[in-house]
Coordinates of C-alpha atoms and ligand atoms in Angstrom, one line a residue:
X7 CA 25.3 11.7 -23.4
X8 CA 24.0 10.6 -20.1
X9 CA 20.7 11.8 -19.0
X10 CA 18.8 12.1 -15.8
X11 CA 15.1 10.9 -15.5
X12 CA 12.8 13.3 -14.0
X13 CA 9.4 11.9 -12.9
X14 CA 6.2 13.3 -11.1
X15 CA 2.9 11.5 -10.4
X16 CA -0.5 12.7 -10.1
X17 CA -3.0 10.3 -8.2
X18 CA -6.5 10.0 -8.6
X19 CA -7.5 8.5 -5.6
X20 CA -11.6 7.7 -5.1
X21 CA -12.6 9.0 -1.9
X22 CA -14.2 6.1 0.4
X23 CA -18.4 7.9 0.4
X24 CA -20.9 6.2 0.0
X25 CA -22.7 8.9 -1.9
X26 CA -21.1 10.9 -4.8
X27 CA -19.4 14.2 -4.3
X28 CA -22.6 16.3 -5.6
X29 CA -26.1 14.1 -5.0
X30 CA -26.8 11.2 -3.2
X31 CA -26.2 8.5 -6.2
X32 CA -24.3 5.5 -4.6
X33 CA -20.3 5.0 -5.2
X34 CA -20.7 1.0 -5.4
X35 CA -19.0 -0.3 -8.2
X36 CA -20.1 -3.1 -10.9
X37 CA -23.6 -2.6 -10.7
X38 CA -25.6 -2.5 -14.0
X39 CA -24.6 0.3 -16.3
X40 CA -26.4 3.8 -15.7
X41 CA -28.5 2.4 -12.8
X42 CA -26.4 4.7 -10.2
X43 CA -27.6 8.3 -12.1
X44 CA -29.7 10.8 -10.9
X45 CA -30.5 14.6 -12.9
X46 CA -27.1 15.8 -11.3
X47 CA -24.5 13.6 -12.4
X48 CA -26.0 13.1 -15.4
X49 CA -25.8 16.8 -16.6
X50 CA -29.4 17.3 -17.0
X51 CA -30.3 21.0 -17.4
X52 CA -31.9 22.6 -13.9
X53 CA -29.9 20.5 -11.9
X54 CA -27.8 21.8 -8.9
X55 CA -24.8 20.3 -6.9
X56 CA -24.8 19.9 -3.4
X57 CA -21.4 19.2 -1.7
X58 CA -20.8 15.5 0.4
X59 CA -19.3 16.6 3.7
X60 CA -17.6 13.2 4.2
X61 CA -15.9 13.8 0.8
X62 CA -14.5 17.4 2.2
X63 CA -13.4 15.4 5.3
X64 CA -11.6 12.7 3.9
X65 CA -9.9 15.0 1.2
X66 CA -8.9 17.1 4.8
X67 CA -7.6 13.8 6.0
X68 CA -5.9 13.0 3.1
X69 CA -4.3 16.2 2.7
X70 CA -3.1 16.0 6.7
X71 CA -1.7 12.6 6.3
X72 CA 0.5 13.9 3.6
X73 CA 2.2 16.9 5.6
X74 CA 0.1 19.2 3.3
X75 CA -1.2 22.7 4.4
X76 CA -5.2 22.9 4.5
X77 CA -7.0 25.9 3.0
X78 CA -9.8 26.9 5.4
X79 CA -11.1 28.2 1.8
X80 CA -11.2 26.8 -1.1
X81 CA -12.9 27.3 -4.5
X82 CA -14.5 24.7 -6.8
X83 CA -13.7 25.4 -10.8
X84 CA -15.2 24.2 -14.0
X85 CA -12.8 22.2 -16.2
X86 CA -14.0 22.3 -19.4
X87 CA -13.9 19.7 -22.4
X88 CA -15.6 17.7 -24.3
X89 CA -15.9 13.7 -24.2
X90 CA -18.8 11.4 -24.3
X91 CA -18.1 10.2 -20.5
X92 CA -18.9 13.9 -19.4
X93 CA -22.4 15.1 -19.9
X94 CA -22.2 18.3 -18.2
X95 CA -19.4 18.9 -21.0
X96 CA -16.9 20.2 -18.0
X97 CA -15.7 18.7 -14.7
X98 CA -16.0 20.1 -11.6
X99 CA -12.3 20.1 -10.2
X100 CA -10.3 22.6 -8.0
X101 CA -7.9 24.4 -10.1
X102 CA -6.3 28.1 -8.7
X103 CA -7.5 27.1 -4.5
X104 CA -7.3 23.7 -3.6
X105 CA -8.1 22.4 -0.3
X106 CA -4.1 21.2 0.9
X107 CA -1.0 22.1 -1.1
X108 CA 2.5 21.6 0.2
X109 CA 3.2 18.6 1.4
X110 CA 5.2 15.7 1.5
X111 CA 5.4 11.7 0.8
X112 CA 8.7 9.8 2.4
X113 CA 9.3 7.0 0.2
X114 CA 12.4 4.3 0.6
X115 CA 14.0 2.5 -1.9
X116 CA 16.8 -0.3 -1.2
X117 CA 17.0 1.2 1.9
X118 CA 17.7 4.9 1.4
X119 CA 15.1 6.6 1.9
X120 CA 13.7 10.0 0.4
X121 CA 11.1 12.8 0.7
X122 CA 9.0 14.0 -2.3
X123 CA 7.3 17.2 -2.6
X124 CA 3.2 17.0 -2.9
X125 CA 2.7 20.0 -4.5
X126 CA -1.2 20.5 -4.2
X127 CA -4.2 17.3 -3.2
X128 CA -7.5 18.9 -4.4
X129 CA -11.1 17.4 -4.6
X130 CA -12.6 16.9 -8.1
X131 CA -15.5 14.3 -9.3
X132 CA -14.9 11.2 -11.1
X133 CA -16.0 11.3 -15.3
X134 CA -18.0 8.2 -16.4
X135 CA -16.9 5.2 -18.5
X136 CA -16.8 4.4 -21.7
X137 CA -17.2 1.0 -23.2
X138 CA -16.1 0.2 -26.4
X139 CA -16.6 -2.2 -29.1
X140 CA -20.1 -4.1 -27.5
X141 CA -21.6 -5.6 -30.8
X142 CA -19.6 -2.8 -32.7
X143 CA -20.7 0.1 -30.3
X144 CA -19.2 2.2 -28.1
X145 CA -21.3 2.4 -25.0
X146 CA -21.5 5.3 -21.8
X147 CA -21.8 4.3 -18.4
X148 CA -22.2 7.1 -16.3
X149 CA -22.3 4.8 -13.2
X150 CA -19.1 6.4 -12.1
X151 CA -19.7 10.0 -13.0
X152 CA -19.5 12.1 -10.1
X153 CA -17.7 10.0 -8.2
X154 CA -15.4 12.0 -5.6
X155 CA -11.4 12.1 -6.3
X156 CA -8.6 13.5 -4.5
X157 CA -6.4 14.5 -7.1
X158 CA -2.4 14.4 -5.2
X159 CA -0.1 15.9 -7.8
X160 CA 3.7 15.4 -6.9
X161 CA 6.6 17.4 -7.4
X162 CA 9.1 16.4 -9.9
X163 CA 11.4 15.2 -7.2
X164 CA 11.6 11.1 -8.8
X165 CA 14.7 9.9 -10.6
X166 CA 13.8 6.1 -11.4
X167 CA 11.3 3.9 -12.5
X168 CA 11.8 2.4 -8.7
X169 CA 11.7 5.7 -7.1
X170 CA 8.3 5.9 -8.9
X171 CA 7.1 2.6 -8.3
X172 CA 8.0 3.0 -4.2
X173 CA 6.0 6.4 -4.2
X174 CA 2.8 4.8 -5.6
X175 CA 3.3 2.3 -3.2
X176 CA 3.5 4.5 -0.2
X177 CA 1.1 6.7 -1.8
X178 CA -1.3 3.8 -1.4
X179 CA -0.4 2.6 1.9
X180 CA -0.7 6.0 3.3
X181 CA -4.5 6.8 1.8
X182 CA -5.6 2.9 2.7
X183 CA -3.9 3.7 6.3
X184 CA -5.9 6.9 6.5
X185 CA -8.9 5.1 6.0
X186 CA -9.9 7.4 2.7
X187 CA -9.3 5.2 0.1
X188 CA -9.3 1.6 -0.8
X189 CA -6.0 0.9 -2.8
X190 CA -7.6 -1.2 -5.6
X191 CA -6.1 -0.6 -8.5
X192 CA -7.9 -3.1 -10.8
X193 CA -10.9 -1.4 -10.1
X194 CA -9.5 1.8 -10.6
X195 CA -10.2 3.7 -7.6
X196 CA -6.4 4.7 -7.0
X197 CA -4.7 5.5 -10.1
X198 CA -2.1 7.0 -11.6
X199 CA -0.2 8.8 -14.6
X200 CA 3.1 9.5 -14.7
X201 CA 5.0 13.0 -16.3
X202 CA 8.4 11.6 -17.4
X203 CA 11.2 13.7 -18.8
X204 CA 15.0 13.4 -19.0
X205 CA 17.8 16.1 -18.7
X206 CA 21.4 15.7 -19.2
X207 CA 23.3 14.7 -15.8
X208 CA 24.2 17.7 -13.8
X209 CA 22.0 20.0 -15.1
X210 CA 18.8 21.6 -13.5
X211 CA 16.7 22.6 -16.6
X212 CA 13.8 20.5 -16.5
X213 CA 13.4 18.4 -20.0
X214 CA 10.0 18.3 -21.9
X215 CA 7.5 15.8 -20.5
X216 CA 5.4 12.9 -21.3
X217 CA 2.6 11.9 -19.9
X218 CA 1.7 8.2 -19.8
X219 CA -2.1 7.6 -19.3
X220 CA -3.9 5.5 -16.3
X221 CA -1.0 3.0 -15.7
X222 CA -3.3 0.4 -12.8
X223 CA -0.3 -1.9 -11.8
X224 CA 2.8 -0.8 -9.7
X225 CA 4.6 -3.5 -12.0
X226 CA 3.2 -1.5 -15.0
X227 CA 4.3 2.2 -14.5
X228 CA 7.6 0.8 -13.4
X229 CA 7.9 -1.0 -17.1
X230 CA 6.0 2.2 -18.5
X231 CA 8.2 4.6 -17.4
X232 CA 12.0 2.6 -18.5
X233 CA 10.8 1.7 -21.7
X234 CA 9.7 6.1 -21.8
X235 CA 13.2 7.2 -20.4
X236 CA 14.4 4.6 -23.3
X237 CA 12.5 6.1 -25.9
X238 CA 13.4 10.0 -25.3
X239 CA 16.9 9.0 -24.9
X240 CA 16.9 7.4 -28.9
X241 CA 15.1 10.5 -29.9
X242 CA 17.6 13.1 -27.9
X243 CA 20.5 11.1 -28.8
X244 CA 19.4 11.0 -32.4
X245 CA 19.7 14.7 -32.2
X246 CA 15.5 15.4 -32.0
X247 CA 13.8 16.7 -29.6
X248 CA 10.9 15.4 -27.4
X249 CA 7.2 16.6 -28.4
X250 CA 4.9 17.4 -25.1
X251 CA 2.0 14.5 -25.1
X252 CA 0.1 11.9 -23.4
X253 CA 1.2 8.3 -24.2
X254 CA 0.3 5.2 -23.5
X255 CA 1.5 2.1 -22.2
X256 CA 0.9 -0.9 -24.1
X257 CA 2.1 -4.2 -21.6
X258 CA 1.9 -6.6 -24.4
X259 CA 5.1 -4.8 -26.7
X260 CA 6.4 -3.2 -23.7
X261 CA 6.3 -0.1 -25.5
X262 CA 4.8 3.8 -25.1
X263 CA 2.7 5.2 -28.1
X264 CA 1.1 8.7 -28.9
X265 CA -2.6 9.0 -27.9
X266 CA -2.8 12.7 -28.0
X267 CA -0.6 16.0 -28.7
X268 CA -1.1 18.3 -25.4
X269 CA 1.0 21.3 -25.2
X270 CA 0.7 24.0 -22.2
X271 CA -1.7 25.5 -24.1
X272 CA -4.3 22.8 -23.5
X273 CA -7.0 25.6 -22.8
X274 CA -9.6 24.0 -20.2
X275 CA -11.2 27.6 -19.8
X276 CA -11.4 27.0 -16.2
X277 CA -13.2 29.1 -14.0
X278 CA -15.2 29.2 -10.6
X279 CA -18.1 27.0 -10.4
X280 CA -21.1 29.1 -10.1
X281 CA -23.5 27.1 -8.6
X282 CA -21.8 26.6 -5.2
X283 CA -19.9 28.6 -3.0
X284 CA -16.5 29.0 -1.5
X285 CA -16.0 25.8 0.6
X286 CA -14.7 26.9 3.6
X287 CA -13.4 24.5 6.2
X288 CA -12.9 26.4 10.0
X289 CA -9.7 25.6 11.9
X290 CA -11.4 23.4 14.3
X291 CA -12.6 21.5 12.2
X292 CA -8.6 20.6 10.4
X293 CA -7.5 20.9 14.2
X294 CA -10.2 18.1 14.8
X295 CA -9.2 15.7 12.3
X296 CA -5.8 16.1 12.8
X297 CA -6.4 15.0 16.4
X298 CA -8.1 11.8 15.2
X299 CA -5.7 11.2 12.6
X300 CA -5.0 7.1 13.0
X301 CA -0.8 6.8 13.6
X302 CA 0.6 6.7 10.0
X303 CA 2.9 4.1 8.9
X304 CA 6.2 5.5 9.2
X305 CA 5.7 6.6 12.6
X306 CA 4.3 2.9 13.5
X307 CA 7.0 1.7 12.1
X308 CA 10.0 3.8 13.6
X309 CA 8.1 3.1 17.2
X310 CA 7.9 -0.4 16.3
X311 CA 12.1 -0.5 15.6
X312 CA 12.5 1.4 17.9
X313 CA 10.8 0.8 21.4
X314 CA 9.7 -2.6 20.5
X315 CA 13.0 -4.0 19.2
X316 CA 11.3 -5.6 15.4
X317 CA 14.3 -5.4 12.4
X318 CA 13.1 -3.1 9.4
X319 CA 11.5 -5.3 7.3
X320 CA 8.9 -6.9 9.9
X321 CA 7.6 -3.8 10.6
X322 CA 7.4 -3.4 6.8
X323 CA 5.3 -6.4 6.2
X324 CA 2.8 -5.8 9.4
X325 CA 2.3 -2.1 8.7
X326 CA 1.3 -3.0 5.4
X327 CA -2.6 -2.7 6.1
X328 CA -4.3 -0.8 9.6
X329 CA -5.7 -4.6 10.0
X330 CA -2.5 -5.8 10.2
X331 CA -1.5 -3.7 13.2
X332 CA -4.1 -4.4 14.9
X333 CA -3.9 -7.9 14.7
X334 CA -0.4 -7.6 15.6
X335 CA -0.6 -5.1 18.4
X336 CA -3.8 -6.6 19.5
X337 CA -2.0 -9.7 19.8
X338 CA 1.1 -8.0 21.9
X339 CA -1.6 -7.3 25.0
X340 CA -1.8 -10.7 25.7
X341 CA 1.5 -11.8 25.8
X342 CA 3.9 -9.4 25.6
X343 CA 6.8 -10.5 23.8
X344 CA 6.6 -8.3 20.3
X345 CA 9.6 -9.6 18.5
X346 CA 8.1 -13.4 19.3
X347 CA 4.8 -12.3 18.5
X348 CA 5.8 -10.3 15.2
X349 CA 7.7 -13.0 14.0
X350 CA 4.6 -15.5 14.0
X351 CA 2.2 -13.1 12.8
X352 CA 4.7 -12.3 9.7
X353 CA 5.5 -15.5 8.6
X354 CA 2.5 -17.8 9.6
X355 CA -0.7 -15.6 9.7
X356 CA -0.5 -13.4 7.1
X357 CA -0.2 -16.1 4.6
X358 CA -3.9 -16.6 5.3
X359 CA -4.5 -13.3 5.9
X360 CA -7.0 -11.4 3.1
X361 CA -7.5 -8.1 2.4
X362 CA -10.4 -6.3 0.5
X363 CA -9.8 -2.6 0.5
X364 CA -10.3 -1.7 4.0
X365 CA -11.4 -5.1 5.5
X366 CA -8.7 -7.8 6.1
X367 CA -9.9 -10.9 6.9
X368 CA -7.9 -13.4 9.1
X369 CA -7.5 -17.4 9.5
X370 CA -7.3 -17.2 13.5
X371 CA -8.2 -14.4 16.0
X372 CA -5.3 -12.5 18.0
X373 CA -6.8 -14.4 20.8
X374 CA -6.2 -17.8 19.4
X375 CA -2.4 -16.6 18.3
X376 CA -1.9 -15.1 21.8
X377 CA -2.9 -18.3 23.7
X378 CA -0.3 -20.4 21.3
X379 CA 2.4 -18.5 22.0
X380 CA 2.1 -18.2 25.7
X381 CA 1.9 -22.6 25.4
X382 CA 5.1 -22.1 23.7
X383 CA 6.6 -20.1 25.6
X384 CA 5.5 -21.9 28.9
X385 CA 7.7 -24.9 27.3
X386 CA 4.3 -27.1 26.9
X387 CA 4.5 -27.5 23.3
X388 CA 7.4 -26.8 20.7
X389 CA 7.8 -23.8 18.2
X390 CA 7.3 -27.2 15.5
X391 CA 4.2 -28.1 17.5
X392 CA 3.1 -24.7 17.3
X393 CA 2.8 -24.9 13.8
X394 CA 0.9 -27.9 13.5
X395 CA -1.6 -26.4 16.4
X396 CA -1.7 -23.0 14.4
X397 CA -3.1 -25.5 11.3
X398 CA -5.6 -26.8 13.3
X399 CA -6.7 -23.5 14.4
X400 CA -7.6 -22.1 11.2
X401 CA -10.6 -21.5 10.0
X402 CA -12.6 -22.4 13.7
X403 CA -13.1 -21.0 16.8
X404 CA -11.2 -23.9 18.9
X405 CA -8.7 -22.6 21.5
X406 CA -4.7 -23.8 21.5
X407 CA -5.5 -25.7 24.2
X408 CA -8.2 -27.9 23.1
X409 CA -6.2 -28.9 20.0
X410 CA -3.3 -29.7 22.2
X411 CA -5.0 -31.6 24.7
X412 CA -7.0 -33.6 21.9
X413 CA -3.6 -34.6 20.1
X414 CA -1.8 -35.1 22.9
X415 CA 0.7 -33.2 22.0
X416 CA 3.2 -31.9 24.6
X417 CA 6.9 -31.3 24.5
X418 CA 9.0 -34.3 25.6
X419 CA 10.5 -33.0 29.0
X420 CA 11.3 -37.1 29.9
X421 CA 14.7 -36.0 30.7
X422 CA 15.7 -40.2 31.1
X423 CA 14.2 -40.8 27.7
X424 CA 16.1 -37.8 26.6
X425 CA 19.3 -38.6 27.8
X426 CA 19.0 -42.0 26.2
X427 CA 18.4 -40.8 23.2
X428 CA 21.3 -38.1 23.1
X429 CA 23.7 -40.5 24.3
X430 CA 22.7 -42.8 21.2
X431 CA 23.4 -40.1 19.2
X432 CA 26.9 -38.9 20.5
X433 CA 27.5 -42.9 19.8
X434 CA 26.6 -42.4 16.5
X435 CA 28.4 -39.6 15.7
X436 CA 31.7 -40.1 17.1
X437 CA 33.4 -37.3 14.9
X438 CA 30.9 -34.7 15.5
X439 CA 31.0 -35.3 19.4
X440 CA 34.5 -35.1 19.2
X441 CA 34.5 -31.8 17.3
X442 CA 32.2 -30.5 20.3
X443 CA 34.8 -31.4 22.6
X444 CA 37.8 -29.9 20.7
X445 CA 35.8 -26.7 21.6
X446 CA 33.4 -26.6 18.1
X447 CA 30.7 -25.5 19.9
X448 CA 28.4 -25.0 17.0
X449 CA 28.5 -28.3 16.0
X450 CA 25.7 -28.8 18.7
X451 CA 23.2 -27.6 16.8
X452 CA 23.6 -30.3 14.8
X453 CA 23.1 -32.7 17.6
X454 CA 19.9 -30.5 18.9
X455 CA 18.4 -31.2 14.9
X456 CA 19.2 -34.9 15.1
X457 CA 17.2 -34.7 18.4
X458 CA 14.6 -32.8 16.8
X459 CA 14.3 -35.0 14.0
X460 CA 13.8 -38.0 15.8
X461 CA 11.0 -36.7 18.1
X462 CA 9.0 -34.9 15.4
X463 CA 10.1 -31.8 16.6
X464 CA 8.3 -32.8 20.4
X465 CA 11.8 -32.7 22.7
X466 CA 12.1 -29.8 25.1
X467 CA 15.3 -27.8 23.6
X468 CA 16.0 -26.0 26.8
X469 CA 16.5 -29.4 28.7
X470 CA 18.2 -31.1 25.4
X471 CA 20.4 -28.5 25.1
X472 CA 21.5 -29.2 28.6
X473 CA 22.0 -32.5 28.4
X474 CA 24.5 -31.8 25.7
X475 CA 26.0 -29.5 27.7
X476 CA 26.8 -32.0 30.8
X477 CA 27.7 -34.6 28.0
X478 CA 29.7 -32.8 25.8
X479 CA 31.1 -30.4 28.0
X480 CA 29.7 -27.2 26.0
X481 CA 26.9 -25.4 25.6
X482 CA 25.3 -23.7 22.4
Ligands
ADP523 P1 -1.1 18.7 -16.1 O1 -2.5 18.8 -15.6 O2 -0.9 19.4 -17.4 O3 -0.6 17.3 -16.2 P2 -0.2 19.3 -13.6 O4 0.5 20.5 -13.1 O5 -1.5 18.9 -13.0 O6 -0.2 19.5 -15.1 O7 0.8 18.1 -13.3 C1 2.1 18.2 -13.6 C2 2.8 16.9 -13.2 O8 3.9 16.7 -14.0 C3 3.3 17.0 -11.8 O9 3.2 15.8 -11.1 C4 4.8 17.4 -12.0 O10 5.6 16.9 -11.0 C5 5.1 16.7 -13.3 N1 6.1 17.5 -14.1 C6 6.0 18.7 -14.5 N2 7.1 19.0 -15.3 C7 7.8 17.9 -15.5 C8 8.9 17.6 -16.2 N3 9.6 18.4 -16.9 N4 9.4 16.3 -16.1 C9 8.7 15.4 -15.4 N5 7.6 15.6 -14.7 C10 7.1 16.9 -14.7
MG524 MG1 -1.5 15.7 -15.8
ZN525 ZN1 -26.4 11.3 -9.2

């Protein structure tokens, strides 16, 4: 029989405090186990939590960049269950009123694109970690307990393993865009499991799910999720049926295995957290962040493609990162030619370009890049000079100028010389040249590279094009 995967995603993504979401304790990863604890994340009786406003703002922000509706109120629920990493012996979460539900994610894939349902983003705090097998111990480090989350839980609108692997990366984007999050998934402050089910093509009755566990690589929970659509297609096609639980994902056999039976009935005895209030947000306040929302992605993109004139995947690559359109765009005031100007920042800036979360950290300033192109484009040096100046840039604080001034470089606009040399080379190749002249017009680029490669790249291709021209009767 043929089946159809069905795939949703829930996120944890940490939100981007300083603080944690219910005392003061600092978010800063690696520091030395349970040297980040105070009475409150630790559990200890008498303790009360106090809510982080910037938490509540960047889960608002969050939920706004995903299309979601915000709940002016909201209520804050004990989820309750027992594990060493959670000394209170429940987590504070949002359960029956979260803080934005309905909302949406567009993702693309081989260049169709596709909008999936966000069911409900909700605020919950981080459990702590623990560590096992030190000297034949397991150890708890409640560094990370109480650290705030924004739980995004997606419809089960994904089909493939890619579809999947696209929304986690636009799920990223997006939150490192916003400015909430910072997209590391080796440290573990976005990740993901993934509900995967199948159902026989052209029907709507949704399969029973997996779950597959805290996948951290994109590469990962696109391998996790085949070798799971695999593995309940033996088991349907054997006759069986699939059991409800949480897998998973082992990268070294490629393969899914049980960690834990869950069925529906999972009973987390939820209920509302007594020790703090409703959280209630006013309308100004969601009106106000909505306002200062920074331009998402898709949008930069479309107005890039669209008013600026860049092809699809530039404007991929350079709204990859917020620092990367601002370079970019930063780089555009000073000389306004965006196609020229997203074409160099593409291909030769971000190779040295950086990032750490939010930060991005560049080889040259857009004030350096600006200056070289506007040499370039005033014909003083040569798109192949360019490059050798952009080298020399790197790393310092000299201007284009300097470094073309101090090599003497400068594009050879010796029209005499020129004409010399193309002459020497129509001799040389009497076929070609006569190609030209049957009307194969193309052929001049050939002629234009010979140029090129005989003056290092340094001749001025405007005037050696023209000199082609009057020789060969034909321009390129
Ligand atoms: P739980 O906490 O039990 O995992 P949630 O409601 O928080 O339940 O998350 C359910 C997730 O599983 C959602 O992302 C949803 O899209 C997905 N999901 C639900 N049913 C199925 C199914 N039959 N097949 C695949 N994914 C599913
Ligand atoms: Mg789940
Ligand atoms: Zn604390």
């Amino acid at each position: 029989m043929e089946y159809e995967p069905v795939i949703g995603l829930e996120v944890h993504a940490q939100l981007l405090t300083k603080s944690k979401l219910f005392c003061a304790c600092s978010t800063d990863f690696g520091g030395e186990p349970n040297t980040n604890v105070c009475p409150v994340c630790l559990g200890l009786p008498g303790s009360l939590p106090v809510l982080n406003e910037q938490a509540v703002t960047f889960a608002v922000q969050a939920g706004l960049a995903l299309g979601c509706t915000i709940h002016e109120k909201s209520i804050f629920a004990r989820k309750n269950y027992f594990y060493p990493d959670l000394p209170k012996g429940y987590q504070i979460s949002q359960f029956e009123e979260p803080i934005a539900t309905h909302g949406h994610l567009d993702i693309d894939v081989d260049g169709v694109s596709k909008r999936v349902g966000i069911t409900r983003a909700h605020m919950e705090e981080d459990a702590g970690k623990n560590v096992h097998g030190v000297a034949g111990d397991s150890l708890v480090d409640l560094n990370r307990a109480g650290t705030p989350l924004c739980e995004i839980v997606g419809e089960p609108d994904l089909r493939s393993s890619a579809e999947a692997a696209a929304y986690l990366r636009a799920m990223r984007d997006l939150l490192v865009f916003v400015g909430v999050n910072d997209g590391n998934l080796e440290e573990g402050s976005f990740r993901c499991d993934a509900n995967v089910s199948i159902r026989p093509v052209g029907t709507e009755k949704l399969g029973t799910r997996c779950e597959l566990k805290n996948i951290n690589s994109f590469k990962f929970v696109q391998r996790a999720i085949d070798a799971e659509i695999i593995r309940q297609t033996a088991i349907l096609d054997a006759g069986g049926k699939v059991k409800q639980e949480t897998r998973s994902f082992d990268p070294d056999t490629g393969l899914t295995h049980t960690l834990r039976a869950k069925d529906d009935a999972h009973d987390y005895r939820y209920f509302p957290e007594p020790d703090l209030p409703p959280l209630r947000v006013t309308a100004a306040f969601i009106a106000a962040q909505r306002a200062g929302l920074h331009e998402l992605p898709v949008a930069v993109r479309k107005r890039w493609v669209e008013t600026l004139g860049l092809t699809a995947a530039t404007a991929q690559t350079l709204s990859q990162h917020p620092q990367y359109v601002t370079f970019f765009e930063t780089v555009c005031q000073s000389f306004d030619q965006p196609v020229k100007v997203a074409n160099f920042v593409a291909n030769e800036v971000l190779r040295g370009a950086k990032l750490h979360g939010l930060a991005a950290t560049f080889t040259v300033t857009p004030a350096q890049v600006a200056e070289l192109l506007l040499l370039v484009e005033s014909g003083e040096i040569s798109g192949k000079q360019a490059k050798e100046v952009f080298a020399a840039l790197e790393g310092t604080a000299r201007t284009a100028r300097s470094v073309v001034d101090e090599r003497g470089l400068k594009v050879v606009s010796d029209s005499a010389a020129l004409e010399v040399l193309c002459q020497r080379l129509i001799d040389g190749f009497p076929s070609q040249a006569a190609s030209v002249r049957a009307g194969k017009k193309a052929l001049i680029g050939f002629f234009m590279g010979q140029v090129m490669k005989e003056t290092g790249g340094a001749a001025n291709p405007k005037l050696v094009s023209d000199i082609f021209e009057r020789l060969l009767g034909g321009a390129p």
